Coordinates of C-alpha atoms in Angstrom, one line a residue:
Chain A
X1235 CA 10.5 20.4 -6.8
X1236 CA 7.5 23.1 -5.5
X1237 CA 6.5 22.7 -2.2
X1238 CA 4.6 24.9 0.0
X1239 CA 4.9 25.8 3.8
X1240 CA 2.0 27.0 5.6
X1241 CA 3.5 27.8 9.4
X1242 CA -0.2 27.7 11.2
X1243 CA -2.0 24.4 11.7
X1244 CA -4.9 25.6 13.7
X1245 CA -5.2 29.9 14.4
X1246 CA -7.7 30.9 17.3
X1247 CA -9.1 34.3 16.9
X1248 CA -11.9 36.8 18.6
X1249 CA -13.9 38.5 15.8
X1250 CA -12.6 42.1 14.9
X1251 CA -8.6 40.9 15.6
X1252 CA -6.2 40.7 13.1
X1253 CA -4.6 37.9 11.3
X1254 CA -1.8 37.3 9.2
X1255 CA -1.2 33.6 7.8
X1256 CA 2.0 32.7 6.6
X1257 CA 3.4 31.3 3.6
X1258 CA 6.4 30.2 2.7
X1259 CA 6.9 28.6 -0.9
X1260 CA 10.1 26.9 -3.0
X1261 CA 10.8 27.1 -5.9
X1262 CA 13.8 29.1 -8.4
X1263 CA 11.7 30.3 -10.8
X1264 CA 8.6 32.8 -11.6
X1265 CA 5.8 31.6 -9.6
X1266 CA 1.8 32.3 -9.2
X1267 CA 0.9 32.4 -5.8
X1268 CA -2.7 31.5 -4.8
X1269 CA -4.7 31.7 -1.4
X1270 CA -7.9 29.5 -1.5
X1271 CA -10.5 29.1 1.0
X1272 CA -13.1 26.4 2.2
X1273 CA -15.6 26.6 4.3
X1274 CA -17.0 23.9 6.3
X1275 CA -18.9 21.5 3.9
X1276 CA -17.7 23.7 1.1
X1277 CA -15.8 23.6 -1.7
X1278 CA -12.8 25.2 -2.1
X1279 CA -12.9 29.0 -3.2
X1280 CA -10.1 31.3 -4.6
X1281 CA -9.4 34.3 -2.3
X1282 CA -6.7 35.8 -4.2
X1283 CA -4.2 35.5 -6.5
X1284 CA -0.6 36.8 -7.6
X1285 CA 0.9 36.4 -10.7
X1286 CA 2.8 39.5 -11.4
X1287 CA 2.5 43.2 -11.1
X1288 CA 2.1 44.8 -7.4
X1289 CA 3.3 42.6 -5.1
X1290 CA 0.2 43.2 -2.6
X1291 CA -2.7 41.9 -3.8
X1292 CA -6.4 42.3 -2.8
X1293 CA -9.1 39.8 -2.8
X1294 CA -12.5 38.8 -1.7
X1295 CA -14.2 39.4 1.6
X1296 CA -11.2 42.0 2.9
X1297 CA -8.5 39.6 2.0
X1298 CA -5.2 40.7 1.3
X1299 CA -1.8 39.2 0.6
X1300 CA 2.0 40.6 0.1
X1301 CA 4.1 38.6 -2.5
X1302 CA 7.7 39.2 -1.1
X1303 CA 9.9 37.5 -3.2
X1304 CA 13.1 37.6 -1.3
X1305 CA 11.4 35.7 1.7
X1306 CA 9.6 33.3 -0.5
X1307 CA 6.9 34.1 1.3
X1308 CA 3.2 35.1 0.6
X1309 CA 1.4 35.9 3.7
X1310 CA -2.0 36.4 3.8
X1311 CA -3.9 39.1 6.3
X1312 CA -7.1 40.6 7.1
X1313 CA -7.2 43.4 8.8
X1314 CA -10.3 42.3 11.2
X1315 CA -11.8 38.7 11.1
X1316 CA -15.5 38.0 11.2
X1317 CA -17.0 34.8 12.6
X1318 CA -18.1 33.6 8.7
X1319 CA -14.2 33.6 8.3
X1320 CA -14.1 30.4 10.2
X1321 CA -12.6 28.2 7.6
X1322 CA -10.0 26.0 5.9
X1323 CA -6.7 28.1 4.5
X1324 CA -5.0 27.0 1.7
X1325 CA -1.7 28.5 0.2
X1326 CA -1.0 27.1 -3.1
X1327 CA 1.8 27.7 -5.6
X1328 CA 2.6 26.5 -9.3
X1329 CA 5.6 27.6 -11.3
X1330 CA 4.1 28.9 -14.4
X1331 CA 1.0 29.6 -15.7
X1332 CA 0.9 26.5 -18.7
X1333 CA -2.1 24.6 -18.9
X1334 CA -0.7 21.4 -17.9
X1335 CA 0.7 22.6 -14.6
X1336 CA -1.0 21.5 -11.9
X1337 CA -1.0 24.2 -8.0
X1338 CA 1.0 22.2 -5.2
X1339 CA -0.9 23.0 -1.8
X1340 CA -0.1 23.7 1.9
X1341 CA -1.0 21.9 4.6
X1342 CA -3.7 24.3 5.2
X1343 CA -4.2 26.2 8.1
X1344 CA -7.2 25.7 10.3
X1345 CA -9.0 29.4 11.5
X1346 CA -11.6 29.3 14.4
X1347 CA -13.2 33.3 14.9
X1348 CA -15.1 33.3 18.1
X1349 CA -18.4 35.8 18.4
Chain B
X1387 CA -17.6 32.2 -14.8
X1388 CA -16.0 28.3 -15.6
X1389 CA -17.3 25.7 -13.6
X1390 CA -16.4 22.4 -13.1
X1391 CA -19.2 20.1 -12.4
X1392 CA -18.1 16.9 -10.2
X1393 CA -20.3 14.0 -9.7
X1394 CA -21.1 12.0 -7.3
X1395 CA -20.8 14.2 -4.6
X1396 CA -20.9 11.3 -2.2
X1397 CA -20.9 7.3 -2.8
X1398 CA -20.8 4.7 -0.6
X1399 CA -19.2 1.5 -2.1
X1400 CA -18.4 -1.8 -0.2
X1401 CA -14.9 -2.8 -0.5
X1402 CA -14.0 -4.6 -3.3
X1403 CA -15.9 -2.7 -5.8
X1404 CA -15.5 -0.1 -8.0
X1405 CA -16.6 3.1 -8.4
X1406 CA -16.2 5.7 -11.1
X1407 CA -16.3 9.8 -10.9
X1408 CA -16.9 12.1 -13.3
X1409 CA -15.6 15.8 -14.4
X1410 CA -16.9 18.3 -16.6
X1411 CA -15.8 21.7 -17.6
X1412 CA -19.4 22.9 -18.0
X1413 CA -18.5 26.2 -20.2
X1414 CA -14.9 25.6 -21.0
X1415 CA -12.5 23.2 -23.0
X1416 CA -9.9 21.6 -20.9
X1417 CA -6.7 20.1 -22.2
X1418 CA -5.7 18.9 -18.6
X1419 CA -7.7 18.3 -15.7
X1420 CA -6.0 17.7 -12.5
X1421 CA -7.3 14.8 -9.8
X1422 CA -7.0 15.6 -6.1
X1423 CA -7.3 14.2 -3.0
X1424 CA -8.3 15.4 0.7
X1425 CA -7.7 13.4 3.4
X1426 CA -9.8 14.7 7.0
X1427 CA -7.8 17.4 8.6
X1428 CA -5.4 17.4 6.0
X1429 CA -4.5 19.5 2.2
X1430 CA -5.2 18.5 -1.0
X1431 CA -2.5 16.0 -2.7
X1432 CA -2.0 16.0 -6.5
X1433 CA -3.1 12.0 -7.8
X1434 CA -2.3 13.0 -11.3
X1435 CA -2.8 15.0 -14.4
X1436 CA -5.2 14.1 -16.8
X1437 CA -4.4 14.9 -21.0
X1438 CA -7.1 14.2 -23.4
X1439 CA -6.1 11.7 -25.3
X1440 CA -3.7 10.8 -23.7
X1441 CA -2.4 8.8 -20.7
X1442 CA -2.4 10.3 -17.6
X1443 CA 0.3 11.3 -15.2
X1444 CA 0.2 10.1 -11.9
X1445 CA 2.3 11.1 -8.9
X1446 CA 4.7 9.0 -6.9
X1447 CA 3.1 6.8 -4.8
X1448 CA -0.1 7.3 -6.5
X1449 CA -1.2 4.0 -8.0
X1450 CA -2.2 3.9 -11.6
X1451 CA -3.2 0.2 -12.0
X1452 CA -6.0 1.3 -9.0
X1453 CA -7.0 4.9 -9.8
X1454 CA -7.9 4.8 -13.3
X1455 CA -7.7 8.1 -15.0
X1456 CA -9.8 8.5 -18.6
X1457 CA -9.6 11.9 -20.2
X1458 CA -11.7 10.8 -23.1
X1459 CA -13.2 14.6 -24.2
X1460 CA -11.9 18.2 -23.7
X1461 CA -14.9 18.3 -21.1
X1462 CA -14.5 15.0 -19.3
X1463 CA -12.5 13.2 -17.5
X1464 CA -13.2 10.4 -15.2
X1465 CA -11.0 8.8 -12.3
X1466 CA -12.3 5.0 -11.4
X1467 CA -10.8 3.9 -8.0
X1468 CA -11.0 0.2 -8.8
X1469 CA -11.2 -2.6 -6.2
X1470 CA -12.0 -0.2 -3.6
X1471 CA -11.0 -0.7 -0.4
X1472 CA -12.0 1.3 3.2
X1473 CA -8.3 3.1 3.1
X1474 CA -9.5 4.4 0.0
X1475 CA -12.4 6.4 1.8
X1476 CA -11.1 10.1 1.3
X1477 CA -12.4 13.2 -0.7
X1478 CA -11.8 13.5 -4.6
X1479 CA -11.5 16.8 -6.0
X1480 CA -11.0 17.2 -10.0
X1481 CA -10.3 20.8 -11.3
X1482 CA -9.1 22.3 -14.5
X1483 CA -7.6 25.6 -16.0
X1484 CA -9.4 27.8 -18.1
X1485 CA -6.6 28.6 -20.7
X1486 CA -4.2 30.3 -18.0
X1487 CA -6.8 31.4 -15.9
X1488 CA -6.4 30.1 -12.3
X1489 CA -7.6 26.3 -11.7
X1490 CA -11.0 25.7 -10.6
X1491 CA -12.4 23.4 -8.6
X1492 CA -15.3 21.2 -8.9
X1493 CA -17.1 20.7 -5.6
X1494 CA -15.5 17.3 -5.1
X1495 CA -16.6 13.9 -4.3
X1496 CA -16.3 11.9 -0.5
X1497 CA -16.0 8.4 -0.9
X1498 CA -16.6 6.1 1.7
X1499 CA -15.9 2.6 1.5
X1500 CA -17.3 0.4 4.3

């Protein structure tokens, strides 16, 4: 079965630092790797995706994430936080890209950018 | 871009009673729809996954005889949490895939049962 690991519960940051969220993710076969956000309130939004291709992928709002495939992992970094990046983190995974397969979520990781 | 409308986007039921939510794919045919749930503080669980026209697949430990699943249309599906009771207070978030496109959300329902 897919599950998905998510090693951060709650990340404290000053705005301008760095982050890097990790994700770990199992499962044997080809996967799509997803990063979603929510904001407080809000819905949830896709940052960025992987399906195949370059294993570092760019997304919204400075987003980036590196698909490493022998560490199951697919971290996700920014390179300097802003305060509007206070928010919900969701890793997400699903093991093929068929209609009828749903994405199995992480925990979520909670991030808190002081001003 | 696809959207999928959700509504309500909040209900308050008193326990006991039943309340139904509805999903659309607004610009988009969906085969499967897929019913989450959100606890406070915590991710999104997979209830079930929703075929039109037929029954739906629920998860273990999710009960089907209480979270009625109805995938009636290739834009519609509706999850009825039946005999609601206070435990059942959470937030409901449907989404669906746009051929292989990645899911999207609708903006969810919070359901409070007092």
């Amino acid at each position: 079965a897919q599950s998905v690991s998510q090693h951060n519960h709650h990340v404290i940051l000053s705005e301008a630092a760095s982050l890097e969220l990790g994700c770990n993710y199992s499962y044997g076969g080809t996967v799509n790797l997803f990063w979603y956000v929510q904001y407080p309130g809000q819905h949830l939004q896709l940052l960025l995706k992987y399906f195949s291709g370059d294993p570092l992928v760019k997304g919204i709002k400075g987003f980036e994430a590196e698909f490493i495939k022998s560490k199951f992992s697919f971290n996700l970094r920014k390179p300097s936080v802003q305060w509007s990046d206070t928010a919900e983190y969701f890793c997400a995974v699903n093991g093929g890209t068929q209609a009828g397969t749903a994405l199995i979520f992480g925990k979520g990781t909670t991030l808190s950018v002081s001003s | 871009g696809a959207v999928v409308s959700q509504h309500p986007s909040w209900v308050i039921c008193k326990s006991g009673t039943s309340v139904k939510i509805e999903c659309r794919s607004l610009d988009f045919q969906a085969t499967t729809m897929f019913w989450y749930r959100q606890f406070p503080k915590q991710s999104l669980m997979l209830m079930a996954t929703s075929n039109e026209g037929s029954k739906a697949t629920y998860e273990q430990g999710v009960e089907k005889d209480k979270f009625l699943i109805n995938h009636a249309s290739l834009t519609l599906s509706t999850l009825t949490v039946t005999s609601a009771h206070p435990e059942d207070s959470s937030f409901y978030i449907c989404s669906a895939r746009d051929g292989t496109a990645p899911l999207h959300f609708g903006n969810g329902t919070r359901l409070t049962v007092t």
